[in-house]
Amino acid sequence: MTFSGLSLETAPGRVMTPRSTSERLVAEACARVGGPARIADVGTGCGAIAIAIAVRCPNARIWATDIDESAVALAQTNVRRLQVQNRVFVRRCDLLGSIPRPLDLIVANLPYLAAGTAAEHADLRGEPHAAVFVAGDGLEVYRRLVNAARTSLTATGALLLQLHGRVIVAERRELTALRDALDGVDAVRYAA
Ligand SMILES: C[S@@+](CC[C@H](N)C(=O)[O-])C[C@H]1O[C@@H](n2cnc3c(N)ncnc32)[C@H](O)[C@@H]1O
């Protein structure tokens, strides 16, 4: 498949196939990269977002993490395919794991849909359930990431999250407000 003009290997049914809406996350991230930058792409899947940022931002070094073994293997394949292995480092871990801090940017398109709504998402039927659905209201993984970002970003760093096709941008000082918005369940309004 093609993502952000790059030809990537996919594994339908095993690893989420990237959607073109995530190209906005790449554009928002790259708009914030001036010079050398340390970036995390959390929940990288096949590596699309991390690789696209690396190709567009030659001064960026990106740690691409995923909790899923198949995703990590596929991301590593794509990193080699696009020859960015000197600047994209794939790690299997929960969220940020023990990747080097501080980070200038954290970008993420993690699962955020409530598991109870799975029947409403026919377009996602072929995707691995755990890649897109989370128990409860669906936002728990993002809540944990916002908490981790508080202690992992530089003073001028930012967190960029994809949520329902939108990109939420929160500077480090705005993370408490974002956490409150996610707690208030009105995350979609926050993104508007
Ligand atoms: C919605 S898919 C998106 C994949 C990729 N970011 C993209 O846009 O194509 C979410 C990914 O997050 C991973 N994931 C879920 N929970 C995670 C966690 N706690 N830490 C790291 N990765 C996680 C899943 O394995 C899955 O690959």
PDB file of C-alpha atoms and ligand atoms in Angstrom:
ATOM      1  CA  MET A   1       0.000   0.000   0.000  1.00  0.00           C
ATOM      2  CA  THR A   2       0.996   3.627  -0.391  1.00  0.00           C
ATOM      3  CA  PHE A   3       1.128   5.946   2.616  1.00  0.00           C
ATOM      4  CA  SER A   4       2.384   9.508   2.334  1.00  0.00           C
ATOM      5  CA  GLY A   5       3.828   8.581  -1.059  1.00  0.00           C
ATOM      6  CA  LEU A   6       5.779   5.631   0.372  1.00  0.00           C
ATOM      7  CA  SER A   7       5.321   2.009  -0.610  1.00  0.00           C
ATOM      8  CA  LEU A   8       4.834  -0.087   2.534  1.00  0.00           C
ATOM      9  CA  GLU A   9       4.331  -3.769   3.227  1.00  0.00           C
ATOM     10  CA  THR A  10       1.134  -4.612   5.121  1.00  0.00           C
ATOM     11  CA  ALA A  11      -0.227  -7.683   6.906  1.00  0.00           C
ATOM     12  CA  PRO A  12      -4.036  -7.519   6.646  1.00  0.00           C
ATOM     13  CA  GLY A  13      -5.761  -9.128   9.620  1.00  0.00           C
ATOM     14  CA  ARG A  14      -2.560  -9.218  11.686  1.00  0.00           C
ATOM     15  CA  VAL A  15      -1.450  -5.566  11.760  1.00  0.00           C
ATOM     16  CA  MET A  16      -3.691  -2.543  11.205  1.00  0.00           C
ATOM     17  CA  THR A  17      -3.423  -1.217   7.646  1.00  0.00           C
ATOM     18  CA  PRO A  18      -2.700   2.538   7.840  1.00  0.00           C
ATOM     19  CA  ARG A  19      -5.419   4.977   6.817  1.00  0.00           C
ATOM     20  CA  SER A  20      -4.755   8.093   4.743  1.00  0.00           C
ATOM     21  CA  THR A  21      -6.210  10.225   7.590  1.00  0.00           C
ATOM     22  CA  SER A  22      -3.008   9.498   9.528  1.00  0.00           C
ATOM     23  CA  GLU A  23      -1.056  11.484   6.942  1.00  0.00           C
ATOM     24  CA  ARG A  24      -2.355  14.566   8.818  1.00  0.00           C
ATOM     25  CA  LEU A  25      -0.512  13.387  11.899  1.00  0.00           C
ATOM     26  CA  VAL A  26       2.677  13.207   9.818  1.00  0.00           C
ATOM     27  CA  ALA A  27       2.111  16.721   8.439  1.00  0.00           C
ATOM     28  CA  GLU A  28       1.436  18.193  11.926  1.00  0.00           C
ATOM     29  CA  ALA A  29       4.539  16.509  13.320  1.00  0.00           C
ATOM     30  CA  CYS A  30       6.812  17.644  10.496  1.00  0.00           C
ATOM     31  CA  ALA A  31       5.529  21.226  10.778  1.00  0.00           C
ATOM     32  CA  ARG A  32       6.972  21.215  14.322  1.00  0.00           C
ATOM     33  CA  VAL A  33      10.396  19.865  13.424  1.00  0.00           C
ATOM     34  CA  GLY A  34      12.939  22.598  12.694  1.00  0.00           C
ATOM     35  CA  GLY A  35      16.290  21.074  13.574  1.00  0.00           C
ATOM     36  CA  PRO A  36      17.410  17.851  15.218  1.00  0.00           C
ATOM     37  CA  ALA A  37      14.505  16.243  17.039  1.00  0.00           C
ATOM     38  CA  ARG A  38      13.786  13.158  19.093  1.00  0.00           C
ATOM     39  CA  ILE A  39      10.355  11.761  18.331  1.00  0.00           C
ATOM     40  CA  ALA A  40       8.323   8.784  19.522  1.00  0.00           C
ATOM     41  CA  ASP A  41       5.651   7.154  17.349  1.00  0.00           C
ATOM     42  CA  VAL A  42       3.664   5.136  19.874  1.00  0.00           C
ATOM     43  CA  GLY A  43       1.628   2.213  18.561  1.00  0.00           C
ATOM     44  CA  THR A  44       3.470   2.291  15.248  1.00  0.00           C
ATOM     45  CA  GLY A  45       1.719  -0.675  13.608  1.00  0.00           C
ATOM     46  CA  CYS A  46       3.496  -1.242  10.285  1.00  0.00           C
ATOM     47  CA  GLY A  47       5.694   1.799  10.956  1.00  0.00           C
ATOM     48  CA  ALA A  48       3.955   4.119   8.478  1.00  0.00           C
ATOM     49  CA  ILE A  49       3.879   7.292  10.593  1.00  0.00           C
ATOM     50  CA  ALA A  50       7.422   6.922  11.932  1.00  0.00           C
ATOM     51  CA  ILE A  51       8.879   6.189   8.496  1.00  0.00           C
ATOM     52  CA  ALA A  52       6.987   9.020   6.787  1.00  0.00           C
ATOM     53  CA  ILE A  53       8.239  11.497   9.400  1.00  0.00           C
ATOM     54  CA  ALA A  54      11.802  10.182   9.002  1.00  0.00           C
ATOM     55  CA  VAL A  55      11.687  10.559   5.225  1.00  0.00           C
ATOM     56  CA  ARG A  56      10.293  14.098   5.409  1.00  0.00           C
ATOM     57  CA  CYS A  57      12.405  15.277   8.341  1.00  0.00           C
ATOM     58  CA  PRO A  58      16.035  14.250   7.791  1.00  0.00           C
ATOM     59  CA  ASN A  59      17.101  15.701  11.170  1.00  0.00           C
ATOM     60  CA  ALA A  60      14.647  13.634  13.183  1.00  0.00           C
ATOM     61  CA  ARG A  61      15.377  10.416  15.045  1.00  0.00           C
ATOM     62  CA  ILE A  62      12.287   8.364  15.754  1.00  0.00           C
ATOM     63  CA  TRP A  63      11.598   5.596  18.242  1.00  0.00           C
ATOM     64  CA  ALA A  64       8.681   3.521  16.928  1.00  0.00           C
ATOM     65  CA  THR A  65       7.033   1.398  19.612  1.00  0.00           C
ATOM     66  CA  ASP A  66       4.343  -1.239  19.591  1.00  0.00           C
ATOM     67  CA  ILE A  67       3.154  -3.805  22.083  1.00  0.00           C
ATOM     68  CA  ASP A  68       2.324  -6.346  19.386  1.00  0.00           C
ATOM     69  CA  GLU A  69       4.968  -8.760  18.092  1.00  0.00           C
ATOM     70  CA  SER A  70       3.608  -8.904  14.508  1.00  0.00           C
ATOM     71  CA  ALA A  71       3.484  -5.110  14.296  1.00  0.00           C
ATOM     72  CA  VAL A  72       7.070  -4.791  15.496  1.00  0.00           C
ATOM     73  CA  ALA A  73       8.304  -7.348  12.945  1.00  0.00           C
ATOM     74  CA  LEU A  74       6.424  -5.626  10.108  1.00  0.00           C
ATOM     75  CA  ALA A  75       7.625  -2.164  11.150  1.00  0.00           C
ATOM     76  CA  GLN A  76      11.192  -3.454  11.124  1.00  0.00           C
ATOM     77  CA  THR A  77      10.664  -4.842   7.622  1.00  0.00           C
ATOM     78  CA  ASN A  78       9.325  -1.495   6.398  1.00  0.00           C
ATOM     79  CA  VAL A  79      12.114   0.462   8.086  1.00  0.00           C
ATOM     80  CA  ARG A  80      14.667  -1.602   6.156  1.00  0.00           C
ATOM     81  CA  ARG A  81      12.593  -1.401   2.950  1.00  0.00           C
ATOM     82  CA  LEU A  82      12.623   2.411   3.092  1.00  0.00           C
ATOM     83  CA  GLN A  83      16.244   2.446   4.306  1.00  0.00           C
ATOM     84  CA  VAL A  84      15.696   4.591   7.378  1.00  0.00           C
ATOM     85  CA  GLN A  85      17.146   2.116   9.898  1.00  0.00           C
ATOM     86  CA  ASN A  86      19.809   4.634  10.911  1.00  0.00           C
ATOM     87  CA  ARG A  87      17.108   7.006  12.239  1.00  0.00           C
ATOM     88  CA  VAL A  88      14.031   4.870  13.026  1.00  0.00           C
ATOM     89  CA  PHE A  89      14.431   2.498  15.959  1.00  0.00           C
ATOM     90  CA  VAL A  90      11.646  -0.037  16.442  1.00  0.00           C
ATOM     91  CA  ARG A  91      10.995  -1.275  19.983  1.00  0.00           C
ATOM     92  CA  ARG A  92       8.492  -3.750  21.370  1.00  0.00           C
ATOM     93  CA  CYS A  93       7.146  -2.193  24.568  1.00  0.00           C
ATOM     94  CA  ASP A  94       4.113  -0.702  26.292  1.00  0.00           C
ATOM     95  CA  LEU A  95       3.719   2.958  25.262  1.00  0.00           C
ATOM     96  CA  LEU A  96       7.139   4.669  25.677  1.00  0.00           C
ATOM     97  CA  GLY A  97       8.836   1.765  27.482  1.00  0.00           C
ATOM     98  CA  SER A  98      12.419   2.726  28.209  1.00  0.00           C
ATOM     99  CA  ILE A  99      13.179   4.692  25.052  1.00  0.00           C
ATOM    100  CA  PRO A 100      15.541   7.654  25.589  1.00  0.00           C
ATOM    101  CA  ARG A 101      14.120  10.858  27.077  1.00  0.00           C
ATOM    102  CA  PRO A 102      13.490  13.719  26.845  1.00  0.00           C
ATOM    103  CA  LEU A 103      11.465  13.704  23.645  1.00  0.00           C
ATOM    104  CA  ASP A 104      10.598  16.705  21.497  1.00  0.00           C
ATOM    105  CA  LEU A 105       7.461  15.130  20.084  1.00  0.00           C
ATOM    106  CA  ILE A 106       5.261  12.170  20.865  1.00  0.00           C
ATOM    107  CA  VAL A 107       2.866  11.163  18.085  1.00  0.00           C
ATOM    108  CA  ALA A 108       0.315   8.398  18.394  1.00  0.00           C
ATOM    109  CA  ASN A 109      -2.528   6.732  16.609  1.00  0.00           C
ATOM    110  CA  LEU A 110      -3.375   4.195  19.306  1.00  0.00           C
ATOM    111  CA  PRO A 111      -6.600   2.227  19.768  1.00  0.00           C
ATOM    112  CA  TYR A 112      -9.324   4.540  21.127  1.00  0.00           C
ATOM    113  CA  LEU A 113     -12.675   2.992  20.174  1.00  0.00           C
ATOM    114  CA  ALA A 114     -14.855   1.493  22.907  1.00  0.00           C
ATOM    115  CA  ALA A 115     -14.973  -2.297  22.540  1.00  0.00           C
ATOM    116  CA  GLY A 116     -18.736  -2.170  23.008  1.00  0.00           C
ATOM    117  CA  THR A 117     -19.103  -0.227  19.739  1.00  0.00           C
ATOM    118  CA  ALA A 118     -17.279  -2.789  17.573  1.00  0.00           C
ATOM    119  CA  ALA A 119     -20.468  -3.757  15.710  1.00  0.00           C
ATOM    120  CA  GLU A 120     -20.867  -0.132  14.537  1.00  0.00           C
ATOM    121  CA  HIS A 121     -17.495  -0.104  12.747  1.00  0.00           C
ATOM    122  CA  ALA A 122     -17.997  -2.264   9.673  1.00  0.00           C
ATOM    123  CA  ASP A 123     -15.011  -0.578   8.011  1.00  0.00           C
ATOM    124  CA  LEU A 124     -12.721  -2.020  10.711  1.00  0.00           C
ATOM    125  CA  ARG A 125     -14.021  -5.584  10.591  1.00  0.00           C
ATOM    126  CA  GLY A 126     -10.850  -6.972   9.017  1.00  0.00           C
ATOM    127  CA  GLU A 127      -8.499  -5.283  11.474  1.00  0.00           C
ATOM    128  CA  PRO A 128      -7.041  -6.949  14.579  1.00  0.00           C
ATOM    129  CA  HIS A 129      -9.497  -6.200  17.405  1.00  0.00           C
ATOM    130  CA  ALA A 130      -6.809  -5.156  19.920  1.00  0.00           C
ATOM    131  CA  ALA A 131      -5.335  -2.667  17.442  1.00  0.00           C
ATOM    132  CA  VAL A 132      -8.487  -0.558  17.359  1.00  0.00           C
ATOM    133  CA  PHE A 133     -10.709  -1.377  20.349  1.00  0.00           C
ATOM    134  CA  VAL A 134     -10.190  -0.871  24.073  1.00  0.00           C
ATOM    135  CA  ALA A 135     -12.383  -1.946  26.994  1.00  0.00           C
ATOM    136  CA  GLY A 136     -14.573   0.649  28.721  1.00  0.00           C
ATOM    137  CA  ASP A 137     -14.876   4.016  26.983  1.00  0.00           C
ATOM    138  CA  GLY A 138     -11.861   3.279  24.770  1.00  0.00           C
ATOM    139  CA  LEU A 139      -9.715   6.148  25.999  1.00  0.00           C
ATOM    140  CA  GLU A 140      -7.680   4.408  28.689  1.00  0.00           C
ATOM    141  CA  VAL A 141      -4.578   3.882  26.528  1.00  0.00           C
ATOM    142  CA  TYR A 142      -4.545   7.580  25.618  1.00  0.00           C
ATOM    143  CA  ARG A 143      -5.001   8.554  29.278  1.00  0.00           C
ATOM    144  CA  ARG A 144      -1.952   6.496  30.185  1.00  0.00           C
ATOM    145  CA  LEU A 145       0.040   8.027  27.332  1.00  0.00           C
ATOM    146  CA  VAL A 146      -0.870  11.584  28.398  1.00  0.00           C
ATOM    147  CA  ASN A 147       0.390  10.761  31.906  1.00  0.00           C
ATOM    148  CA  ALA A 148       3.631   9.333  30.510  1.00  0.00           C
ATOM    149  CA  ALA A 149       4.100  12.365  28.238  1.00  0.00           C
ATOM    150  CA  ARG A 150       4.102  14.711  31.250  1.00  0.00           C
ATOM    151  CA  THR A 151       7.469  13.371  32.375  1.00  0.00           C
ATOM    152  CA  SER A 152       8.903  12.476  28.965  1.00  0.00           C
ATOM    153  CA  LEU A 153       8.647  15.650  26.861  1.00  0.00           C
ATOM    154  CA  THR A 154      11.086  18.581  26.777  1.00  0.00           C
ATOM    155  CA  ALA A 155       9.747  21.893  28.126  1.00  0.00           C
ATOM    156  CA  THR A 156       8.804  22.927  24.576  1.00  0.00           C
ATOM    157  CA  GLY A 157       7.707  19.460  23.526  1.00  0.00           C
ATOM    158  CA  ALA A 158       4.263  18.419  22.351  1.00  0.00           C
ATOM    159  CA  LEU A 159       1.974  15.414  22.176  1.00  0.00           C
ATOM    160  CA  LEU A 160       0.037  14.778  18.939  1.00  0.00           C
ATOM    161  CA  LEU A 161      -2.799  12.283  19.074  1.00  0.00           C
ATOM    162  CA  GLN A 162      -5.088  11.007  16.378  1.00  0.00           C
ATOM    163  CA  LEU A 163      -8.661  10.743  17.607  1.00  0.00           C
ATOM    164  CA  HIS A 164     -11.658  10.077  15.352  1.00  0.00           C
ATOM    165  CA  GLY A 165      -9.838  11.344  12.259  1.00  0.00           C
ATOM    166  CA  ARG A 166      -8.719  14.548  13.964  1.00  0.00           C
ATOM    167  CA  VAL A 167      -5.310  15.480  15.307  1.00  0.00           C
ATOM    168  CA  ILE A 168      -5.150  16.751  18.889  1.00  0.00           C
ATOM    169  CA  VAL A 169      -2.058  18.807  19.622  1.00  0.00           C
ATOM    170  CA  ALA A 170      -1.130  19.468  23.263  1.00  0.00           C
ATOM    171  CA  GLU A 171       1.988  21.350  24.345  1.00  0.00           C
ATOM    172  CA  ARG A 172       3.539  19.978  27.525  1.00  0.00           C
ATOM    173  CA  ARG A 173       1.855  22.702  29.613  1.00  0.00           C
ATOM    174  CA  GLU A 174      -1.539  21.676  28.184  1.00  0.00           C
ATOM    175  CA  LEU A 175      -1.309  18.013  29.148  1.00  0.00           C
ATOM    176  CA  THR A 176      -3.254  18.416  32.379  1.00  0.00           C
ATOM    177  CA  ALA A 177      -6.107  20.033  30.441  1.00  0.00           C
ATOM    178  CA  LEU A 178      -5.986  17.252  27.870  1.00  0.00           C
ATOM    179  CA  ARG A 179      -6.035  14.633  30.625  1.00  0.00           C
ATOM    180  CA  ASP A 180      -9.091  16.348  32.137  1.00  0.00           C
ATOM    181  CA  ALA A 181     -10.788  16.464  28.736  1.00  0.00           C
ATOM    182  CA  LEU A 182     -10.202  12.737  28.248  1.00  0.00           C
ATOM    183  CA  ASP A 183     -11.589  12.104  31.745  1.00  0.00           C
ATOM    184  CA  GLY A 184     -14.612  14.226  30.909  1.00  0.00           C
ATOM    185  CA  VAL A 185     -15.308  11.919  27.956  1.00  0.00           C
ATOM    186  CA  ASP A 186     -15.800  15.031  25.823  1.00  0.00           C
ATOM    187  CA  ALA A 187     -12.598  14.360  23.930  1.00  0.00           C
ATOM    188  CA  VAL A 188     -14.213  14.864  20.547  1.00  0.00           C
ATOM    189  CA  ARG A 189     -15.256  18.394  21.521  1.00  0.00           C
ATOM    190  CA  TYR A 190     -11.720  19.079  22.732  1.00  0.00           C
ATOM    191  CA  ALA A 191     -10.460  18.094  19.303  1.00  0.00           C
ATOM    192  CA  ALA A 192     -12.876  20.368  17.456  1.00  0.00           C
TER     193      ALA A 192
HETATM  194  C1  LIG B   1      -4.972   1.873  15.534  1.00  0.00           C
HETATM  195  S1  LIG B   1      -3.483   0.893  15.332  1.00  0.00           S
HETATM  196  C2  LIG B   1      -2.540   2.136  14.462  1.00  0.00           C
HETATM  197  C3  LIG B   1      -1.234   1.696  13.920  1.00  0.00           C
HETATM  198  C4  LIG B   1      -0.423   2.845  13.275  1.00  0.00           C
HETATM  199  N1  LIG B   1      -0.152   3.882  14.232  1.00  0.00           N
HETATM  200  C5  LIG B   1      -1.178   3.404  12.097  1.00  0.00           C
HETATM  201  O1  LIG B   1      -1.668   4.542  12.168  1.00  0.00           O
HETATM  202  O2  LIG B   1      -1.273   2.681  11.084  1.00  0.00           O
HETATM  203  C6  LIG B   1      -2.864   0.956  17.001  1.00  0.00           C
HETATM  204  C7  LIG B   1      -1.546   0.230  17.271  1.00  0.00           C
HETATM  205  O3  LIG B   1      -1.201   0.473  18.647  1.00  0.00           O
HETATM  206  C8  LIG B   1      -0.658  -0.698  19.218  1.00  0.00           C
HETATM  207  N2  LIG B   1      -0.833  -0.623  20.682  1.00  0.00           N
HETATM  208  C9  LIG B   1      -1.953  -0.850  21.404  1.00  0.00           C
HETATM  209  N3  LIG B   1      -1.723  -0.651  22.705  1.00  0.00           N
HETATM  210  C10 LIG B   1      -0.423  -0.294  22.818  1.00  0.00           C
HETATM  211  C11 LIG B   1       0.416   0.037  23.916  1.00  0.00           C
HETATM  212  N4  LIG B   1      -0.058   0.033  25.171  1.00  0.00           N
HETATM  213  N5  LIG B   1       1.712   0.355  23.677  1.00  0.00           N
HETATM  214  C12 LIG B   1       2.198   0.340  22.403  1.00  0.00           C
HETATM  215  N6  LIG B   1       1.454   0.035  21.323  1.00  0.00           N
HETATM  216  C13 LIG B   1       0.157  -0.280  21.520  1.00  0.00           C
HETATM  217  C14 LIG B   1      -1.430  -1.820  18.537  1.00  0.00           C
HETATM  218  O4  LIG B   1      -0.725  -3.042  18.607  1.00  0.00           O
HETATM  219  C15 LIG B   1      -1.583  -1.277  17.114  1.00  0.00           C
HETATM  220  O5  LIG B   1      -0.516  -1.703  16.293  1.00  0.00           O
END
